[in-house]
Short mmCIF file of C-alpha atoms in Angstrom, two decimals:
data_model
loop_
_atom_site.label_atom_id
_atom_site.label_comp_id
_atom_site.label_asym_id
_atom_site.label_seq_id
_atom_site.Cartn_x
_atom_site.Cartn_y
_atom_site.Cartn_z
CA MET A 155 21.29 -40.55 134.56
CA ALA A 156 18.88 -39.08 132.07
CA SER A 157 19.61 -36.10 129.92
CA SER A 158 18.11 -32.98 131.35
CA THR A 159 15.79 -31.12 129.08
CA THR A 160 14.76 -27.52 128.91
CA GLY A 161 11.86 -26.99 126.59
CA GLU A 162 12.51 -29.33 123.72
CA LYS A 163 16.23 -28.90 123.47
CA LYS A 164 18.43 -31.32 125.31
CA ILE A 165 21.27 -29.70 127.18
CA LEU A 166 24.66 -31.20 127.73
CA THR A 167 27.61 -30.22 129.86
CA LEU A 168 31.17 -30.71 128.69
CA LYS A 169 33.90 -30.50 131.30
CA GLY A 170 37.31 -29.42 130.08
CA GLY A 171 40.67 -30.46 131.51
CA ASP A 172 40.78 -27.59 133.97
CA ASN A 173 37.30 -28.41 135.21
CA GLU A 174 35.68 -25.53 133.41
CA GLU A 175 32.15 -26.42 132.32
CA PHE A 176 30.53 -25.71 129.01
CA ILE A 177 26.80 -25.99 128.63
CA LEU A 178 25.49 -26.47 125.13
CA GLU A 179 22.71 -28.03 123.13
CA GLU A 180 23.06 -31.73 122.67
CA SER A 181 22.42 -31.42 118.94
CA LEU A 182 25.71 -29.51 118.58
CA VAL A 183 27.93 -32.24 119.95
CA LEU A 184 26.42 -34.84 117.63
CA GLN A 185 28.97 -33.66 115.07
CA SER A 186 31.49 -35.52 117.20
CA GLU A 187 31.27 -39.27 116.62
CA LEU A 188 32.74 -39.93 120.06
CA LEU A 189 30.29 -37.74 121.95
CA LYS A 190 27.40 -38.92 119.80
CA ASN A 191 28.06 -42.45 120.93
CA MET A 192 28.38 -41.48 124.55
CA VAL A 193 25.15 -39.53 124.46
CA LYS A 194 23.29 -42.28 122.63
CA GLU A 195 24.60 -45.23 124.58
CA GLU A 196 24.83 -43.90 128.06
CA ARG A 197 22.31 -41.09 128.18
CA VAL A 198 24.70 -38.91 130.08
CA SER A 199 24.14 -35.23 130.66
CA SER A 200 27.69 -34.37 131.60
CA ILE A 201 30.82 -35.54 129.85
CA PRO A 202 34.26 -35.03 131.37
CA LEU A 203 37.02 -34.45 128.84
CA PRO A 204 40.07 -34.19 131.11
CA SER A 205 42.54 -34.49 128.25
CA ILE A 206 41.27 -31.38 126.48
CA LYS A 207 42.24 -27.92 127.68
CA SER A 208 39.34 -25.52 128.18
CA LYS A 209 40.95 -23.09 125.76
CA THR A 210 40.91 -25.78 123.08
CA LEU A 211 37.37 -26.78 123.92
CA VAL A 212 36.22 -23.16 123.52
CA LYS A 213 37.60 -23.11 120.00
CA ILE A 214 36.03 -26.42 119.07
CA ILE A 215 32.62 -25.42 120.40
CA GLU A 216 32.91 -22.19 118.44
CA TYR A 217 33.45 -24.26 115.31
CA LEU A 218 30.55 -26.60 116.07
CA LYS A 219 28.23 -23.63 116.43
CA LYS A 220 29.38 -22.05 113.19
CA HIS A 221 29.14 -25.32 111.37
CA ALA A 222 25.61 -25.90 112.62
CA GLU A 223 24.62 -22.54 111.18
CA LEU A 224 26.13 -23.35 107.81
CA THR A 225 23.70 -22.85 104.93
CA PRO A 226 24.33 -22.53 101.20
CA SER A 227 23.97 -18.76 101.49
CA ASN A 228 26.69 -18.19 104.10
CA LYS A 229 29.21 -20.61 102.66
CA GLU A 230 31.68 -17.83 101.90
CA GLU A 231 31.46 -16.53 105.43
CA PHE A 232 32.08 -20.01 106.80
CA LYS A 233 35.14 -20.42 104.61
CA ASN A 234 36.55 -17.21 106.02
CA PHE A 235 35.74 -18.37 109.50
CA GLU A 236 37.60 -21.62 108.88
CA LYS A 237 40.61 -19.73 107.62
CA GLU A 238 40.68 -17.59 110.74
CA PHE A 239 40.02 -20.62 112.89
CA VAL A 240 43.34 -22.26 112.08
CA ASN A 241 45.22 -18.98 112.04
CA VAL A 242 46.59 -19.55 115.55
CA VAL A 243 49.99 -20.37 117.00
CA LEU A 244 51.16 -23.84 116.11
CA GLU A 245 50.90 -25.18 119.63
CA GLU A 246 47.24 -24.26 119.78
CA LEU A 247 46.58 -25.72 116.35
CA LEU A 248 48.18 -29.00 117.38
CA ASP A 249 46.13 -29.09 120.59
CA ILE A 250 42.99 -28.56 118.54
CA THR A 251 43.99 -31.23 116.01
CA VAL A 252 44.69 -33.83 118.68
CA ALA A 253 41.43 -33.03 120.46
CA VAL A 254 39.41 -33.13 117.26
CA ASN A 255 40.97 -36.46 116.37
CA TYR A 256 39.94 -37.79 119.76
CA LEU A 257 36.43 -36.39 119.47
CA LYS A 258 36.20 -37.68 115.91
CA ILE A 259 34.85 -34.58 114.24
CA ASN A 260 35.75 -35.68 110.76
CA GLY A 261 35.33 -32.57 108.66
CA LEU A 262 37.22 -30.40 111.10
CA LEU A 263 39.96 -33.01 111.43
CA GLU A 264 40.58 -32.92 107.70
CA PHE A 265 40.73 -29.17 107.83
CA CYS A 266 43.12 -29.07 110.81
CA CYS A 267 45.44 -31.67 109.30
CA GLN A 268 45.56 -29.66 106.10
CA ALA A 269 46.43 -26.57 108.14
CA VAL A 270 49.25 -28.38 109.96
CA ALA A 271 50.53 -29.76 106.66
CA ASP A 272 50.59 -26.22 105.28
CA ARG A 273 53.08 -25.32 108.00
CA ILE A 274 55.41 -28.13 106.96
CA LYS A 275 55.23 -27.51 103.23
CA ASP A 276 58.15 -26.02 101.34
CA LYS A 277 60.45 -25.77 104.34
CA SER A 278 63.82 -27.28 105.04
CA VAL A 279 64.26 -30.08 107.57
CA GLU A 280 65.94 -27.69 109.99
CA ALA A 281 63.16 -25.15 109.64
CA VAL A 282 60.51 -27.77 110.36
CA ARG A 283 62.45 -28.92 113.42
CA LYS A 284 62.64 -25.39 114.66
CA ILE A 285 58.96 -24.66 114.05
CA PHE A 286 57.78 -27.87 115.67
CA ARG A 287 60.50 -27.73 118.34
CA ILE A 288 61.69 -31.21 117.57
CA GLU A 289 65.20 -32.38 118.34
CA SER A 290 66.60 -34.80 115.84
CA ASP A 291 66.94 -38.25 117.38
CA PHE A 292 68.87 -39.71 114.47
CA THR A 293 72.47 -40.73 114.95
CA PRO A 294 75.09 -38.38 113.49
CA GLU A 295 75.87 -41.08 110.90
CA GLU A 296 72.25 -41.29 109.79
CA GLU A 297 72.00 -37.54 109.74
CA SER A 298 75.02 -37.14 107.48
CA GLU A 299 73.75 -39.91 105.24
CA PHE A 300 70.46 -38.03 104.78
CA ARG A 301 72.34 -34.88 103.94
CA LYS A 302 74.31 -36.72 101.33
CA GLU A 303 71.27 -38.51 99.88
CA THR A 304 68.83 -35.63 99.83
CA PRO A 305 70.79 -32.40 100.18
CA GLU A 306 67.89 -30.37 98.83
CA ALA A 307 65.81 -31.18 101.91
CA PHE A 308 68.37 -29.43 104.05
CA GLU A 309 68.71 -26.37 101.92
CA GLY A 310 66.59 -23.33 102.43
CA ASP A 311 66.20 -20.41 104.67
CA LEU A 312 66.40 -21.22 108.34
CA ASP A 313 64.64 -17.99 109.17
CA ASP A 314 61.60 -19.18 107.33
CA THR A 315 60.02 -20.08 110.63
CA THR A 316 57.24 -17.58 110.90
CA ASN A 317 54.59 -19.50 112.83
CA MET B 167 34.55 -72.94 124.13
CA GLY B 168 35.45 -70.41 126.81
CA GLY B 169 39.01 -71.65 126.73
CA LEU B 170 39.20 -71.01 123.02
CA MET B 171 37.91 -67.51 123.53
CA VAL B 172 40.65 -66.85 126.05
CA GLU B 173 43.17 -68.28 123.64
CA ARG B 174 42.00 -66.04 120.83
CA TYR B 175 42.03 -63.05 123.12
CA GLU B 176 45.57 -63.83 124.19
CA LYS B 177 46.59 -64.10 120.56
CA LEU B 178 45.71 -60.43 120.19
CA GLY B 179 48.72 -59.76 122.38
CA LEU B 180 47.14 -56.70 123.96
CA LYS B 181 49.15 -56.98 127.14
CA GLU B 182 52.46 -56.73 125.32
CA SER B 183 51.16 -54.10 122.92
CA LEU B 184 50.22 -51.82 125.78
CA SER B 185 53.83 -51.43 126.78
CA ARG B 186 54.76 -50.09 123.36
CA ALA B 187 54.04 -46.38 123.09
CA TYR B 188 53.05 -46.54 119.45
CA HIS B 189 50.60 -49.39 119.97
CA TYR B 190 49.22 -48.21 123.31
CA PRO B 191 46.35 -46.06 121.97
CA ILE B 192 45.10 -48.71 119.57
CA ALA B 193 45.41 -51.46 122.17
CA CYS B 194 43.36 -49.35 124.59
CA GLU B 195 40.76 -48.75 121.93
CA GLU B 196 40.51 -52.47 121.25
CA LEU B 197 40.09 -53.22 124.94
CA SER B 198 37.44 -50.51 125.06
CA CYS B 199 35.54 -51.99 122.18
CA ILE B 200 35.62 -55.49 123.62
CA LEU B 201 34.38 -54.19 126.97
CA ARG B 202 31.54 -52.28 125.39
CA ASN B 203 30.35 -54.85 122.93
CA ALA B 204 31.10 -58.18 124.47
CA TYR B 205 31.82 -58.05 128.18
CA SER B 206 28.49 -59.53 129.21
CA LYS B 207 28.75 -62.36 126.70
CA ILE B 208 32.12 -63.75 127.67
CA PRO B 209 33.09 -66.30 130.35
CA LYS B 210 34.22 -65.21 133.80
CA ASN B 211 37.90 -66.05 133.38
CA LEU B 212 38.13 -63.94 130.23
CA GLN B 213 36.26 -61.13 131.94
CA SER B 214 38.82 -61.03 134.68
CA LEU B 215 41.67 -61.26 132.20
CA ILE B 216 40.33 -58.25 130.33
CA PHE B 217 39.82 -56.39 133.56
CA GLN B 218 43.42 -57.08 134.58
CA ASP B 219 44.68 -55.87 131.23
CA SER B 220 42.64 -52.70 131.60
CA LEU B 221 44.22 -52.05 134.99
CA ALA B 222 47.61 -52.76 133.46
CA ALA B 223 46.83 -50.18 130.79
CA PHE B 224 46.24 -47.55 133.44
CA ARG B 225 49.42 -48.50 135.29
CA LEU B 226 51.41 -48.04 132.10
CA LEU B 227 49.88 -44.66 131.37
CA PRO B 228 52.52 -42.63 133.25
CA GLN B 229 55.16 -43.96 130.88
CA MET B 230 53.24 -42.77 127.85
CA GLN B 231 53.84 -39.11 127.39
CA THR B 232 51.45 -38.59 124.53
CA GLN B 233 48.08 -36.97 124.29
CA ALA B 234 46.79 -39.95 122.35
CA ALA B 235 47.65 -42.26 125.22
CA ILE B 236 45.75 -40.10 127.69
CA SER B 237 42.78 -39.89 125.36
CA ALA B 238 42.82 -43.64 124.84
CA ALA B 239 43.05 -44.37 128.56
CA ASN B 240 40.24 -41.94 129.15
CA GLY B 241 38.12 -43.74 126.57
CA LEU B 242 38.93 -47.02 128.23
CA LEU B 243 37.75 -45.65 131.56
CA HIS B 244 34.47 -44.63 129.95
CA SER B 245 33.97 -48.13 128.60
CA ILE B 246 34.77 -49.64 131.98
CA GLU B 247 32.18 -47.39 133.57
CA ALA B 248 29.63 -48.46 130.99
CA ALA B 249 30.28 -52.18 131.10
CA LEU B 250 31.61 -53.32 134.45
CA PRO B 251 29.96 -53.99 137.82
CA LYS B 252 30.31 -51.35 140.49
CA GLN B 253 33.15 -52.83 142.50
CA LYS B 254 35.41 -53.15 139.49
CA LYS B 255 34.44 -49.72 138.26
CA VAL B 256 35.58 -48.17 141.53
CA LEU B 257 38.84 -50.07 141.45
CA ALA B 258 39.54 -49.04 137.87
CA ALA B 259 38.63 -45.42 138.52
CA SER B 260 41.06 -45.15 141.40
CA GLU B 261 43.78 -46.81 139.35
CA PHE B 262 43.16 -44.33 136.57
CA LYS B 263 43.29 -41.40 138.98
CA GLN B 264 46.62 -42.53 140.38
CA ALA B 265 47.97 -43.00 136.88
CA MET B 266 46.96 -39.50 135.88
CA VAL B 267 48.63 -38.03 138.96
CA ALA B 268 51.80 -39.99 138.28
CA GLN B 269 51.65 -39.00 134.64
CA ARG B 270 51.43 -35.33 135.45
CA ARG B 271 54.23 -35.57 138.01
CA ARG B 272 56.46 -37.27 135.51
CA ARG B 273 55.71 -34.65 132.92
CA LYS B 274 56.81 -31.97 135.39
CA VAL B 275 60.05 -33.76 136.18
CA GLN B 276 61.03 -34.18 132.56
CA PRO B 277 59.20 -31.49 130.68
CA MET B 278 58.94 -31.87 126.93
CA VAL B 279 61.18 -34.82 126.41
CA GLU B 280 60.80 -34.54 122.68
CA GLY B 281 59.73 -30.98 122.26
CA ARG B 282 56.15 -29.85 122.40
CA SER B 283 54.96 -31.69 119.37
CA GLN B 284 54.85 -35.37 120.10
CA LEU B 285 51.96 -36.00 117.78
CA PRO B 286 50.41 -39.47 117.71
CA GLN B 287 51.27 -41.56 114.68
CA ASP B 288 47.74 -41.73 113.29
CA ILE B 289 47.47 -37.96 113.22
CA LEU B 290 50.93 -37.58 111.70
CA VAL B 291 50.01 -39.94 108.88
CA HIS B 292 46.79 -38.04 108.35
CA ILE B 293 48.68 -34.74 108.20
CA PHE B 294 51.32 -36.14 105.88
CA GLY B 295 48.53 -37.18 103.53
CA PHE B 296 48.28 -33.51 102.62
CA LEU B 297 51.93 -33.11 101.74
CA ASP B 298 53.54 -33.03 98.34
CA LEU B 299 56.47 -35.29 97.56
CA THR B 300 59.27 -32.93 98.55
CA SER B 301 57.63 -31.98 101.81
CA LEU B 302 56.90 -35.61 102.61
CA VAL B 303 60.55 -36.46 102.14
CA THR B 304 61.50 -33.51 104.32
CA ALA B 305 59.08 -34.65 107.02
CA SER B 306 60.60 -38.12 106.99
CA LEU B 307 63.98 -36.64 107.91
CA VAL B 308 62.81 -34.60 110.89
CA CYS B 309 62.94 -37.29 113.58
CA ARG B 310 62.29 -40.98 114.03
CA SER B 311 58.64 -40.77 114.87
CA TRP B 312 57.98 -38.58 111.82
CA SER B 313 60.06 -40.91 109.73
CA VAL B 314 57.87 -43.86 110.68
CA ALA B 315 54.69 -41.95 109.90
CA ALA B 316 56.06 -40.63 106.62
CA SER B 317 56.78 -44.19 105.51
CA ASP B 318 53.15 -45.22 105.71
CA ASN B 319 52.45 -47.51 102.80
CA HIS B 320 49.19 -45.82 101.85
CA LEU B 321 50.80 -42.43 101.67
CA TRP B 322 53.19 -43.80 99.12
CA GLN B 323 50.55 -45.71 97.28
CA SER B 324 48.58 -42.53 96.76
CA MET B 325 51.78 -40.69 95.94
CA HIS B 326 52.50 -43.36 93.36
CA ILE B 327 49.03 -43.02 91.90
CA SER B 328 49.14 -39.25 91.81
CA PHE B 329 52.50 -39.31 90.01
CA PHE B 330 52.10 -42.23 87.68
CA GLY B 331 48.36 -42.76 87.57
CA ARG B 332 46.56 -45.97 88.33
CA PRO B 333 48.38 -48.99 86.97
CA SER B 334 46.06 -49.28 84.00
CA ASP B 335 46.63 -45.67 82.95
CA ASN B 336 50.27 -46.01 82.24
CA PRO B 337 52.08 -48.78 80.42
CA ASN B 338 55.32 -48.13 82.29
CA ILE B 339 53.71 -48.66 85.61
CA ILE B 340 52.01 -51.80 84.51
CA ARG B 341 55.43 -53.16 83.91
CA LEU B 342 56.71 -51.92 87.20
CA THR B 343 53.77 -53.20 89.19
CA TYR B 344 53.79 -56.52 87.46
CA GLY B 345 57.49 -56.71 88.08
CA VAL B 346 56.96 -56.27 91.78
CA GLU B 347 54.10 -58.70 91.84
CA ARG B 348 55.92 -61.30 89.90
CA ILE B 349 58.68 -61.26 92.45
CA THR B 350 56.10 -61.61 95.19
CA PHE B 351 54.45 -64.63 93.66
CA THR B 352 57.62 -66.44 92.76
CA PRO B 353 57.75 -69.38 95.12
CA GLY B 354 60.89 -69.50 97.17
CA ASN B 355 61.52 -65.81 97.02
CA THR B 356 60.16 -65.10 100.46
CA THR B 357 62.36 -62.15 101.23
CA THR B 358 60.46 -59.72 99.04
CA ALA B 359 57.42 -58.18 100.63
CA SER B 360 54.36 -57.52 98.51
CA VAL B 361 53.97 -54.11 97.00
CA ASP B 362 55.96 -51.76 99.12
CA TRP B 363 54.67 -48.54 97.64
CA ARG B 364 57.45 -46.41 98.92
CA ASP B 365 59.92 -48.74 97.35
CA ALA B 366 57.90 -48.96 94.16
CA PHE B 367 57.74 -45.22 94.10
CA LYS B 368 61.43 -44.98 94.72
CA ARG B 369 62.16 -47.26 91.84
CA ALA B 370 59.90 -45.28 89.60
CA TYR B 371 61.13 -41.95 90.79
CA ARG B 372 64.35 -42.54 92.71
CA GLY B 373 63.82 -41.35 96.26
CA ILE B 374 64.81 -42.62 99.64
CA SER B 375 63.84 -45.67 101.62
CA ARG B 376 62.99 -46.84 105.09
CA LYS B 377 59.71 -48.46 105.71
CA VAL B 378 57.50 -49.24 108.61
CA THR B 379 53.74 -49.40 108.98
CA SER B 380 51.96 -50.64 112.01
CA GLN B 381 48.33 -51.52 112.26
CA ARG B 382 46.20 -54.56 112.76
CA GLY B 383 45.55 -57.27 110.26
CA PHE B 384 44.24 -60.80 110.14
CA CYS B 385 46.76 -63.35 109.01
CA LYS B 386 45.12 -66.34 107.39
CA GLN B 387 48.27 -68.33 107.63
CA CYS B 388 48.59 -68.28 111.40
CA ASN B 389 44.87 -67.67 111.90
CA SER B 390 45.20 -64.76 114.25
CA ILE B 391 45.04 -61.01 114.48
CA VAL B 392 48.49 -59.55 114.26
CA TRP B 393 50.20 -56.22 114.18
CA LEU B 394 51.16 -55.41 110.67
CA SER B 395 54.76 -54.54 110.71
CA ASN B 396 56.47 -53.74 107.50
CA SER B 397 53.47 -55.21 105.68
CA LYS B 398 54.33 -58.61 107.06
CA CYS B 399 52.74 -60.78 109.67
CA SER B 400 54.45 -59.96 112.95
CA ASN B 401 54.34 -63.63 113.89
CA GLU B 402 56.89 -64.19 111.17
CA CYS B 403 54.85 -66.87 109.46
CA PHE B 404 55.68 -65.44 106.02
CA GLY B 405 52.14 -64.22 105.44
CA LYS B 406 52.26 -61.00 103.56
CA ILE B 407 49.84 -58.27 102.97
CA SER B 408 47.98 -58.46 99.68
CA ASP B 409 49.92 -61.55 98.76
CA GLU B 410 46.71 -63.33 97.79
CA HIS B 411 45.30 -61.39 100.75
CA GLN B 412 47.17 -63.43 103.28
CA ILE B 413 46.86 -60.59 105.71
CA MET B 414 43.75 -58.54 105.72
CA PRO B 415 43.31 -55.23 107.42
CA VAL B 416 40.63 -55.58 110.11
CA SER B 417 38.46 -53.19 112.05
CA ILE B 418 38.09 -53.23 115.82
CA LYS B 419 34.60 -54.63 115.41
CA GLN B 420 36.05 -57.55 113.52
CA ILE B 421 38.56 -58.07 116.30
CA VAL B 422 35.76 -58.29 118.84
CA ASP B 423 33.83 -60.74 116.65
CA TYR B 424 36.96 -62.77 116.26
CA VAL B 425 37.49 -63.10 120.01
CA ILE B 426 33.86 -63.93 120.75
CA GLU B 427 32.83 -66.10 117.84
CA GLU B 428 36.03 -66.82 116.04
CA SER B 429 34.38 -65.27 113.05
CA ILE B 430 37.16 -64.92 110.59
CA PRO B 431 37.22 -61.52 109.04
CA SER B 432 36.42 -61.72 105.36
CA SER B 433 37.30 -59.01 102.96
CA ASP B 434 33.82 -58.70 101.54
CA SER B 435 31.99 -58.34 104.86
CA ASP B 436 30.76 -54.83 104.61
CA SER B 437 32.26 -53.08 107.58
CA ASP B 438 31.08 -49.72 106.32
CA THR B 439 27.52 -50.30 107.39
CA ASP B 440 28.73 -51.46 110.79
CA ASP B 441 30.74 -48.32 111.10
CA SER B 442 27.79 -46.06 110.66
CA VAL B 443 25.88 -47.93 113.34
CA ASP B 444 28.77 -47.96 115.75
CA GLY B 445 30.86 -44.91 115.06
CA SER B 446 33.29 -45.77 117.82
CA LEU B 447 34.91 -48.16 115.39
CA PHE B 448 38.33 -47.16 114.47
CA LYS B 449 38.92 -47.40 110.79
CA LEU B 450 42.22 -49.16 110.56
CA TRP B 451 42.50 -48.68 106.88
CA ALA B 452 41.46 -45.12 106.97
CA TYR B 453 43.11 -43.73 103.91
CA PRO B 454 42.57 -45.75 100.76
CA MET B 455 39.22 -44.16 99.94
CA ARG B 456 40.98 -40.92 99.24
CA PHE B 457 42.82 -42.14 96.25
CA GLY B 458 42.05 -40.31 93.09
CA GLU B 459 40.08 -37.58 94.77
CA PRO B 460 42.68 -35.54 96.52
CA HIS B 461 40.64 -32.37 96.48
CA ALA B 462 37.30 -33.73 97.50
CA ARG B 463 38.21 -34.08 101.15
CA CYS B 464 38.56 -30.61 102.52
CA GLY B 465 36.03 -28.66 104.44
CA SER B 466 33.00 -30.87 104.47
CA ILE B 467 31.64 -33.08 107.20
#
C-alpha cells in the first residue's frame, strides 16, 4: 500500500479508538517516533490506533500542528499554548500522557510528565490518593508503619484536591 | 547453530515474563523487535516458537488491565503484520481481536479495579523524575505500584547527586560512596548489592527504604539476558549491577543481536547511533543522561 499523495504533500489517516478518522499531513506525524517508523518501514497511508481515544488524539494532533508552526518569534505564544494544553482534568491528562508515551513524542512526553508531577507535588499521601482515585493496597500494618516513619507525608489538607 | 539460537531465545524467558503484568509491555516490545528485525533470518523452529509466544501474548492480554499492555499488544500485532506470512498474520489478527473483546468485557465486569489511574511503571518513573524529595517519598506511600516506581534506582541516584553533588564534589560523599563500594568488592560479602542509591541516599539523608527496579540487563556471569530485579541478576548467580559491570543494561536491539548472533552486548558499543536509525528501540536505561541538567529537559523536542 503506497502513501497517497495530493500535490506534493503526503497525506496520512490516523484512526482513533472509536473509529473516528483524522486526515493530516504525513510530515506532522513524523514528530512521533512510532508513527515515523511505521510510515518509513511499511509505507502505510492509514494507521489504526485502537488504544487511543479520539478525544485524546484530537488534542495530540492539535499539539503537533502547533509545534510544527513553532518559530523563534512565536515562542512565547507556544509556551502559553503548552500551559493551556495540560490544563485539563487529570483523567484526560493521563490519557494524553499514556498515548504520547506510546507514540513516542519525546518533547511532549517530558512536558506531560512534568504536568502530572505538578499535581502530585506538595500534597499529602491521602490527597494524592483522592486525586488519582487510588485505593491503598498496603496492609494495615504497613500503613501504620509508614505513618510512624514519615508522619509528615500524611499531614496536610485533605481538601487540597482541586484537580 | 539453530539450536543455540533457540536456546538463547528461551533464556530470555519471554513466555514467563508475559504473564507478569509489569513485564508484559516490555516482553511484547522485545517480541516485536525480534519479529521486525530478525524473523526472516532465523530457523523454522525458532520462527514457530516466536509465533506461538506472540499468540500467547494476545491470549494473556485480557488479564492485563493496563493501557500499556494494550499498546504493546497492538505494537506486536503491527510487527506480525509486517513480518509474517499471510496465513499466520490472519491467525494472529483473529487472536488479537478475540483478546480485545475479552479484555473489554472483563473491564466492564470489574470496572476500575485499582481506580482510574493504573499508570504503567515506565511512565510513573518518568513522572517521578520531576518530583522533589518530599513528594517522591509521598508518592512511594500511595500504593504498591507507585512504591515500586518511586524506588527506581536512577531516581535516587539523581536525587543523591542533586543533594550531595557528584561524588568528586563533596568529600563526605566520597567517603560514603567508597564505603558502599568497598563493601561490594569485599570477597565473601555477597549479601550487599552494589550501589543502591536509595539506600545510599537514605544513609546520607535518613529516609525510608524499599527497593525494586525491573528492567533488562546482560549478566556476564550466567551469559544471558536477565530481568534486573533489585539490581541483581534474577538468575541468582550473584552477578550484580555495576559490580565490575557484571550486569549491563541492554537495549532491545542488543537483545535481538544476542539471540541471532550471540553477540555479547558490550558497554562501549554505541547504541545511540543505532537508536537514531531505528527509533523503535526502547531505551532501557532511559534516565541517566538527565543527571546534572535537571532544567534542560522541558519543552523541547
